[in-house]
Amino acid sequence: MKKMRTLLGLALAVGAALSLTAPAFASDYSFATTAPQDYYGSTSYEDVYGCQYNYGGRNAADYDVPELEYGRMSTTQTGIMEQTILPGLQGTVVRDSGSYGIGGEGSGPLTELVIDGTGGSGPAVTPTIPTVQQPIYTSVSGMARADGSIGTLSIPKLGISVKVWEGETNASMAKGVGHYSSTSGWQGNIGMCGHNRGARYNIGTIKNLKPGDIITYTTIYGTRTYEVTMVKTISNTDWSYLQGTADNRITITTCLENQPTKRICVQAVEKSA
């Protein structure tokens, strides 16, 4: 009997040892968790900000910049971008009633944002809001003179006096210089082009112009005097200098000798009286 109890105990001990080394199966484990119900927070505007969304007006979310109090100056101008246009930016926003922009005629004076630049204890500073003007343009329709040209370009320093013909084509440049049809005919930015060599009429010497040199342009509307402000080599795919402007200027381009991918670009702005 004692021997049987000893064998039974030994069997139980061996069984327990084997149970410790036997591999466990997935069914032996439970991964149940108690994740909170609000793990994904509410995205409702009212729940987040505690107020209703104000359509068409200012909302709490507009000024939710914890690093910077609304209206305070910073290197990125955070907080005042709604009131001012950052320096150096250009646009075509004008003051007119009912259109997007910085206020409008008939809508009352502009609201000035006063910023205390000393943290609340110094003189107030009112930022300047620049006036952004719209490019001006004159159609060439009705500008043709008796011979069909639309104007005469003169550059006294270079001894150039040529007629201007509509269209940036070889036919136009064979008779003088061509007018870029996408540009203005009188007011604003007038774009012209011509041969640099190998033709009866060529303007290749414009590369020798300097800032301050004079250019005149005569049309049925009169004669304007322009002062050279830029002489630059540009890519033959760069059309940026032909964009409309709010001032009166002439932009002239011609090819650059032995460099087919380059152009000489001259800009001259109307000389003030």
mmCIF file of C-alpha atoms in Angstrom:
data_model
loop_
_atom_site.group_PDB
_atom_site.id
_atom_site.type_symbol
_atom_site.label_atom_id
_atom_site.label_comp_id
_atom_site.label_asym_id
_atom_site.label_seq_id
_atom_site.Cartn_x
_atom_site.Cartn_y
_atom_site.Cartn_z
ATOM 1 C CA MET A 1 0.000 0.000 0.000
ATOM 2 C CA LYS A 2 2.767 2.334 0.948
ATOM 3 C CA LYS A 3 4.527 1.436 -2.257
ATOM 4 C CA MET A 4 1.414 2.304 -4.324
ATOM 5 C CA ARG A 5 1.112 5.727 -2.637
ATOM 6 C CA THR A 6 4.754 6.330 -3.447
ATOM 7 C CA LEU A 7 4.248 5.430 -7.131
ATOM 8 C CA LEU A 8 1.087 7.585 -7.320
ATOM 9 C CA GLY A 9 2.918 10.559 -5.850
ATOM 10 C CA LEU A 10 5.784 10.065 -8.253
ATOM 11 C CA ALA A 11 3.336 9.935 -11.182
ATOM 12 C CA LEU A 12 1.673 13.169 -10.056
ATOM 13 C CA ALA A 13 5.051 14.897 -9.720
ATOM 14 C CA VAL A 14 6.094 13.819 -13.224
ATOM 15 C CA GLY A 15 2.741 15.012 -14.625
ATOM 16 C CA ALA A 16 3.165 18.408 -12.998
ATOM 17 C CA ALA A 17 6.677 18.748 -14.392
ATOM 18 C CA LEU A 18 5.495 17.872 -17.883
ATOM 19 C CA SER A 19 2.678 20.435 -17.654
ATOM 20 C CA LEU A 20 5.239 23.159 -17.014
ATOM 21 C CA THR A 21 7.203 22.365 -20.181
ATOM 22 C CA ALA A 22 4.288 21.540 -22.519
ATOM 23 C CA PRO A 23 3.581 24.171 -25.267
ATOM 24 C CA ALA A 24 0.604 26.452 -24.681
ATOM 25 C CA PHE A 25 -2.079 26.927 -27.337
ATOM 26 C CA ALA A 26 -3.818 30.185 -28.297
ATOM 27 C CA SER A 27 -7.033 28.934 -26.831
ATOM 28 C CA ASP A 28 -5.329 28.937 -23.458
ATOM 29 C CA TYR A 29 -5.044 32.794 -23.457
ATOM 30 C CA SER A 30 -7.572 35.601 -23.247
ATOM 31 C CA PHE A 31 -6.852 39.077 -24.738
ATOM 32 C CA ALA A 32 -9.984 40.778 -23.545
ATOM 33 C CA THR A 33 -9.491 44.546 -22.945
ATOM 34 C CA THR A 34 -11.574 47.345 -21.512
ATOM 35 C CA ALA A 35 -10.849 50.155 -24.015
ATOM 36 C CA PRO A 36 -12.700 53.384 -23.221
ATOM 37 C CA GLN A 37 -15.738 54.135 -25.351
ATOM 38 C CA ASP A 38 -14.403 57.609 -26.263
ATOM 39 C CA TYR A 39 -11.084 56.383 -27.686
ATOM 40 C CA TYR A 40 -11.967 58.207 -30.916
ATOM 41 C CA GLY A 41 -13.018 61.635 -29.713
ATOM 42 C CA SER A 42 -15.974 63.516 -31.080
ATOM 43 C CA THR A 43 -15.455 65.477 -34.295
ATOM 44 C CA SER A 44 -18.576 67.533 -33.797
ATOM 45 C CA TYR A 45 -17.790 71.278 -33.844
ATOM 46 C CA GLU A 46 -20.179 71.899 -30.947
ATOM 47 C CA ASP A 47 -18.596 69.140 -28.843
ATOM 48 C CA VAL A 48 -15.051 70.361 -29.500
ATOM 49 C CA TYR A 49 -15.553 74.120 -29.106
ATOM 50 C CA GLY A 50 -18.696 74.264 -26.985
ATOM 51 C CA CYS A 51 -20.572 76.535 -29.379
ATOM 52 C CA GLN A 52 -22.406 76.393 -32.677
ATOM 53 C CA TYR A 53 -20.580 76.962 -35.978
ATOM 54 C CA ASN A 54 -21.110 80.496 -37.310
ATOM 55 C CA TYR A 55 -21.544 80.166 -41.071
ATOM 56 C CA GLY A 56 -20.229 83.186 -42.958
ATOM 57 C CA GLY A 57 -18.504 84.683 -39.922
ATOM 58 C CA ARG A 58 -15.641 84.164 -37.513
ATOM 59 C CA ASN A 59 -15.424 81.023 -35.412
ATOM 60 C CA ALA A 60 -13.421 79.779 -32.487
ATOM 61 C CA ALA A 61 -11.496 77.449 -34.793
ATOM 62 C CA ASP A 62 -10.191 80.432 -36.781
ATOM 63 C CA TYR A 63 -8.119 81.630 -33.841
ATOM 64 C CA ASP A 64 -7.214 78.292 -32.267
ATOM 65 C CA VAL A 65 -3.446 78.945 -32.302
ATOM 66 C CA PRO A 66 -2.268 78.171 -28.747
ATOM 67 C CA GLU A 67 1.315 79.300 -29.455
ATOM 68 C CA LEU A 68 0.271 82.817 -30.394
ATOM 69 C CA GLU A 69 -2.524 85.020 -29.163
ATOM 70 C CA TYR A 70 -4.732 86.269 -31.979
ATOM 71 C CA GLY A 71 -3.558 89.641 -33.266
ATOM 72 C CA ARG A 72 0.035 89.416 -32.021
ATOM 73 C CA MET A 73 2.878 89.962 -34.469
ATOM 74 C CA SER A 74 5.118 87.063 -35.407
ATOM 75 C CA THR A 75 7.645 86.160 -38.086
ATOM 76 C CA THR A 76 4.915 84.378 -40.028
ATOM 77 C CA GLN A 77 2.310 87.116 -39.480
ATOM 78 C CA THR A 78 -0.001 84.556 -37.873
ATOM 79 C CA GLY A 79 -3.265 86.103 -36.761
ATOM 80 C CA ILE A 80 -3.308 89.201 -38.958
ATOM 81 C CA MET A 81 -3.380 87.556 -42.375
ATOM 82 C CA GLU A 82 -7.125 88.189 -42.563
ATOM 83 C CA GLN A 83 -6.527 91.941 -42.341
ATOM 84 C CA THR A 84 -3.387 92.599 -44.402
ATOM 85 C CA ILE A 85 -1.575 91.430 -47.515
ATOM 86 C CA LEU A 86 1.955 90.331 -46.705
ATOM 87 C CA PRO A 87 4.752 92.529 -48.103
ATOM 88 C CA GLY A 88 5.961 91.497 -51.547
ATOM 89 C CA LEU A 89 2.782 89.709 -52.572
ATOM 90 C CA GLN A 90 1.052 90.886 -55.723
ATOM 91 C CA GLY A 91 -2.496 90.400 -56.830
ATOM 92 C CA THR A 92 -5.382 91.817 -58.769
ATOM 93 C CA VAL A 93 -7.804 92.480 -55.928
ATOM 94 C CA VAL A 94 -9.521 95.839 -56.318
ATOM 95 C CA ARG A 95 -11.950 97.826 -54.220
ATOM 96 C CA ASP A 96 -15.367 97.240 -55.729
ATOM 97 C CA SER A 97 -18.717 96.533 -54.202
ATOM 98 C CA GLY A 98 -19.688 92.922 -53.894
ATOM 99 C CA SER A 99 -16.385 91.367 -54.944
ATOM 100 C CA TYR A 100 -13.825 89.470 -52.921
ATOM 101 C CA GLY A 101 -11.075 91.680 -51.577
ATOM 102 C CA ILE A 102 -10.076 94.123 -48.886
ATOM 103 C CA GLY A 103 -13.343 95.970 -48.505
ATOM 104 C CA GLY A 104 -15.281 97.710 -51.264
ATOM 105 C CA GLU A 105 -16.575 101.057 -52.411
ATOM 106 C CA GLY A 106 -19.846 101.882 -50.788
ATOM 107 C CA SER A 107 -19.237 99.417 -47.977
ATOM 108 C CA GLY A 108 -17.821 101.950 -45.558
ATOM 109 C CA PRO A 109 -14.276 102.592 -44.385
ATOM 110 C CA LEU A 110 -11.877 99.726 -43.893
ATOM 111 C CA THR A 111 -11.709 98.318 -40.393
ATOM 112 C CA GLU A 112 -8.270 98.949 -38.908
ATOM 113 C CA LEU A 113 -6.674 96.286 -36.743
ATOM 114 C CA VAL A 114 -4.732 97.982 -33.948
ATOM 115 C CA ILE A 115 -1.870 95.912 -32.595
ATOM 116 C CA ASP A 116 -0.135 96.737 -29.348
ATOM 117 C CA GLY A 117 3.472 95.893 -30.186
ATOM 118 C CA THR A 118 4.700 96.185 -26.596
ATOM 119 C CA GLY A 119 2.695 93.414 -25.021
ATOM 120 C CA GLY A 120 -0.121 95.682 -23.875
ATOM 121 C CA SER A 121 1.701 98.628 -22.358
ATOM 122 C CA GLY A 122 2.974 100.713 -25.282
ATOM 123 C CA PRO A 123 1.735 102.833 -28.172
ATOM 124 C CA ALA A 124 -0.587 101.166 -30.659
ATOM 125 C CA VAL A 125 0.592 100.455 -34.200
ATOM 126 C CA THR A 126 -1.826 100.383 -37.132
ATOM 127 C CA PRO A 127 -0.559 98.163 -39.955
ATOM 128 C CA THR A 128 -0.655 99.650 -43.450
ATOM 129 C CA ILE A 129 -2.946 97.922 -45.921
ATOM 130 C CA PRO A 130 -1.486 98.285 -49.431
ATOM 131 C CA THR A 131 -3.729 99.256 -52.315
ATOM 132 C CA VAL A 132 -3.620 96.547 -54.958
ATOM 133 C CA GLN A 133 -4.564 97.695 -58.440
ATOM 134 C CA GLN A 134 -5.904 95.743 -61.374
ATOM 135 C CA PRO A 135 -3.900 95.417 -64.624
ATOM 136 C CA ILE A 136 -5.054 97.823 -67.349
ATOM 137 C CA TYR A 137 -5.537 96.913 -70.990
ATOM 138 C CA THR A 138 -6.414 98.463 -74.345
ATOM 139 C CA SER A 139 -7.622 96.369 -77.267
ATOM 140 C CA VAL A 140 -5.870 96.907 -80.610
ATOM 141 C CA SER A 141 -9.260 96.959 -82.292
ATOM 142 C CA GLY A 142 -9.571 100.250 -84.153
ATOM 143 C CA MET A 143 -5.887 101.154 -83.700
ATOM 144 C CA ALA A 144 -4.798 100.384 -87.291
ATOM 145 C CA ARG A 145 -3.540 103.399 -89.192
ATOM 146 C CA ALA A 146 -3.918 104.021 -92.928
ATOM 147 C CA ASP A 147 -1.007 101.701 -93.780
ATOM 148 C CA GLY A 148 -2.215 98.963 -91.455
ATOM 149 C CA SER A 149 0.408 99.455 -88.721
ATOM 150 C CA ILE A 150 -0.730 100.150 -85.163
ATOM 151 C CA GLY A 151 2.164 102.352 -84.015
ATOM 152 C CA THR A 152 5.768 103.493 -84.334
ATOM 153 C CA LEU A 153 8.531 102.472 -81.927
ATOM 154 C CA SER A 154 11.550 104.788 -81.576
ATOM 155 C CA ILE A 155 14.777 104.231 -79.628
ATOM 156 C CA PRO A 156 16.920 107.365 -80.232
ATOM 157 C CA LYS A 157 20.097 105.977 -78.624
ATOM 158 C CA LEU A 158 20.187 103.074 -81.114
ATOM 159 C CA GLY A 159 18.884 104.963 -84.148
ATOM 160 C CA ILE A 160 15.843 102.696 -84.290
ATOM 161 C CA SER A 161 12.513 103.913 -85.656
ATOM 162 C CA VAL A 162 10.218 101.127 -86.855
ATOM 163 C CA LYS A 163 6.535 100.581 -87.359
ATOM 164 C CA VAL A 164 4.637 98.128 -85.171
ATOM 165 C CA TRP A 165 2.359 95.539 -86.762
ATOM 166 C CA GLU A 166 -0.220 93.352 -85.093
ATOM 167 C CA GLY A 167 0.845 89.762 -84.349
ATOM 168 C CA GLU A 168 4.072 88.119 -83.219
ATOM 169 C CA THR A 169 4.675 86.690 -86.699
ATOM 170 C CA ASN A 170 7.460 86.671 -89.291
ATOM 171 C CA ALA A 171 5.153 88.648 -91.587
ATOM 172 C CA SER A 172 4.907 91.427 -88.992
ATOM 173 C CA MET A 173 8.642 91.408 -88.235
ATOM 174 C CA ALA A 174 9.452 91.568 -91.956
ATOM 175 C CA LYS A 175 7.846 95.040 -91.959
ATOM 176 C CA GLY A 176 9.109 96.287 -88.591
ATOM 177 C CA VAL A 177 8.336 94.771 -85.173
ATOM 178 C CA GLY A 178 5.431 92.582 -84.164
ATOM 179 C CA HIS A 179 2.960 93.239 -81.363
ATOM 180 C CA TYR A 180 2.200 90.337 -79.028
ATOM 181 C CA SER A 181 -1.517 89.937 -79.663
ATOM 182 C CA SER A 182 -2.156 88.794 -76.076
ATOM 183 C CA THR A 183 -0.871 92.098 -74.660
ATOM 184 C CA SER A 184 -2.356 95.574 -74.464
ATOM 185 C CA GLY A 185 -2.251 97.955 -77.405
ATOM 186 C CA TRP A 186 -1.821 101.176 -75.413
ATOM 187 C CA GLN A 187 -2.647 101.230 -71.688
ATOM 188 C CA GLY A 188 -0.725 98.834 -69.458
ATOM 189 C CA ASN A 189 2.000 96.484 -70.696
ATOM 190 C CA ILE A 190 2.607 96.595 -74.469
ATOM 191 C CA GLY A 191 4.564 93.576 -75.717
ATOM 192 C CA MET A 192 6.670 93.721 -78.894
ATOM 193 C CA CYS A 193 9.137 91.426 -80.678
ATOM 194 C CA GLY A 194 11.589 91.713 -83.559
ATOM 195 C CA HIS A 195 14.487 90.050 -85.355
ATOM 196 C CA ASN A 196 17.985 90.448 -83.936
ATOM 197 C CA ARG A 197 19.824 90.190 -87.296
ATOM 198 C CA GLY A 198 19.563 88.995 -90.880
ATOM 199 C CA ALA A 199 16.514 91.085 -91.699
ATOM 200 C CA ARG A 200 15.843 94.554 -93.082
ATOM 201 C CA TYR A 201 14.272 95.555 -89.794
ATOM 202 C CA ASN A 202 16.073 94.248 -86.728
ATOM 203 C CA ILE A 203 16.370 95.353 -83.127
ATOM 204 C CA GLY A 204 19.230 93.142 -81.927
ATOM 205 C CA THR A 205 21.068 96.163 -80.506
ATOM 206 C CA ILE A 206 18.508 96.555 -77.713
ATOM 207 C CA LYS A 207 20.883 94.367 -75.677
ATOM 208 C CA ASN A 208 23.095 97.486 -75.435
ATOM 209 C CA LEU A 209 20.440 99.607 -73.740
ATOM 210 C CA LYS A 210 20.955 100.751 -70.156
ATOM 211 C CA PRO A 211 18.528 101.735 -67.396
ATOM 212 C CA GLY A 212 17.488 105.323 -67.951
ATOM 213 C CA ASP A 213 17.615 105.194 -71.771
ATOM 214 C CA ILE A 214 14.544 106.583 -73.532
ATOM 215 C CA ILE A 215 11.996 104.816 -75.755
ATOM 216 C CA THR A 216 8.982 106.487 -77.375
ATOM 217 C CA TYR A 217 5.849 104.928 -78.798
ATOM 218 C CA THR A 218 3.325 106.699 -81.034
ATOM 219 C CA THR A 219 -0.193 105.481 -81.870
ATOM 220 C CA ILE A 220 -3.546 107.035 -82.791
ATOM 221 C CA TYR A 221 -3.876 107.803 -79.080
ATOM 222 C CA GLY A 222 -0.743 109.942 -78.943
ATOM 223 C CA THR A 223 2.936 109.585 -78.025
ATOM 224 C CA ARG A 224 4.319 108.243 -74.770
ATOM 225 C CA THR A 225 7.869 108.404 -73.457
ATOM 226 C CA TYR A 226 9.265 105.434 -71.547
ATOM 227 C CA GLU A 227 12.425 104.985 -69.496
ATOM 228 C CA VAL A 228 14.333 101.684 -69.619
ATOM 229 C CA THR A 229 14.258 99.883 -66.267
ATOM 230 C CA MET A 230 15.503 96.398 -67.216
ATOM 231 C CA VAL A 231 17.721 94.709 -69.826
ATOM 232 C CA LYS A 232 17.865 90.986 -69.163
ATOM 233 C CA THR A 233 18.613 87.635 -70.802
ATOM 234 C CA ILE A 234 15.680 85.258 -70.291
ATOM 235 C CA SER A 235 14.616 81.788 -71.421
ATOM 236 C CA ASN A 236 12.720 81.524 -74.705
ATOM 237 C CA THR A 237 9.860 79.955 -72.714
ATOM 238 C CA ASP A 238 9.629 82.730 -70.112
ATOM 239 C CA TRP A 239 6.482 84.755 -70.809
ATOM 240 C CA SER A 240 6.170 86.292 -67.343
ATOM 241 C CA TYR A 241 7.322 89.747 -68.486
ATOM 242 C CA LEU A 242 4.353 90.003 -70.861
ATOM 243 C CA GLN A 243 1.769 89.819 -68.078
ATOM 244 C CA GLY A 244 -0.595 92.730 -67.628
ATOM 245 C CA THR A 245 0.443 95.584 -65.329
ATOM 246 C CA ALA A 246 -1.259 98.444 -63.553
ATOM 247 C CA ASP A 247 1.301 100.921 -64.937
ATOM 248 C CA ASN A 248 2.154 101.848 -68.518
ATOM 249 C CA ARG A 249 5.200 100.062 -69.869
ATOM 250 C CA ILE A 250 6.698 98.510 -72.997
ATOM 251 C CA THR A 251 8.273 95.045 -73.063
ATOM 252 C CA ILE A 252 10.476 94.234 -76.092
ATOM 253 C CA THR A 253 12.028 90.833 -76.846
ATOM 254 C CA THR A 254 14.449 89.622 -79.503
ATOM 255 C CA CYS A 255 16.584 86.546 -80.097
ATOM 256 C CA LEU A 256 20.103 86.252 -78.719
ATOM 257 C CA GLU A 257 22.817 85.519 -81.265
ATOM 258 C CA ASN A 258 23.918 81.854 -81.313
ATOM 259 C CA GLN A 259 21.742 81.055 -78.295
ATOM 260 C CA PRO A 260 18.397 79.787 -79.643
ATOM 261 C CA THR A 261 17.005 78.999 -76.182
ATOM 262 C CA LYS A 262 17.594 82.544 -74.906
ATOM 263 C CA ARG A 263 15.981 85.943 -75.495
ATOM 264 C CA ILE A 264 16.918 89.532 -74.707
ATOM 265 C CA CYS A 265 14.109 91.246 -72.804
ATOM 266 C CA VAL A 266 13.918 95.021 -72.331
ATOM 267 C CA GLN A 267 11.305 96.721 -70.187
ATOM 268 C CA ALA A 268 10.678 100.464 -70.085
ATOM 269 C CA VAL A 269 8.172 102.231 -67.822
ATOM 270 C CA GLU A 270 6.328 105.416 -68.742
ATOM 271 C CA LYS A 271 8.420 108.405 -67.738
ATOM 272 C CA SER A 272 6.676 110.751 -65.348
ATOM 273 C CA ALA A 273 6.367 114.357 -66.417
#
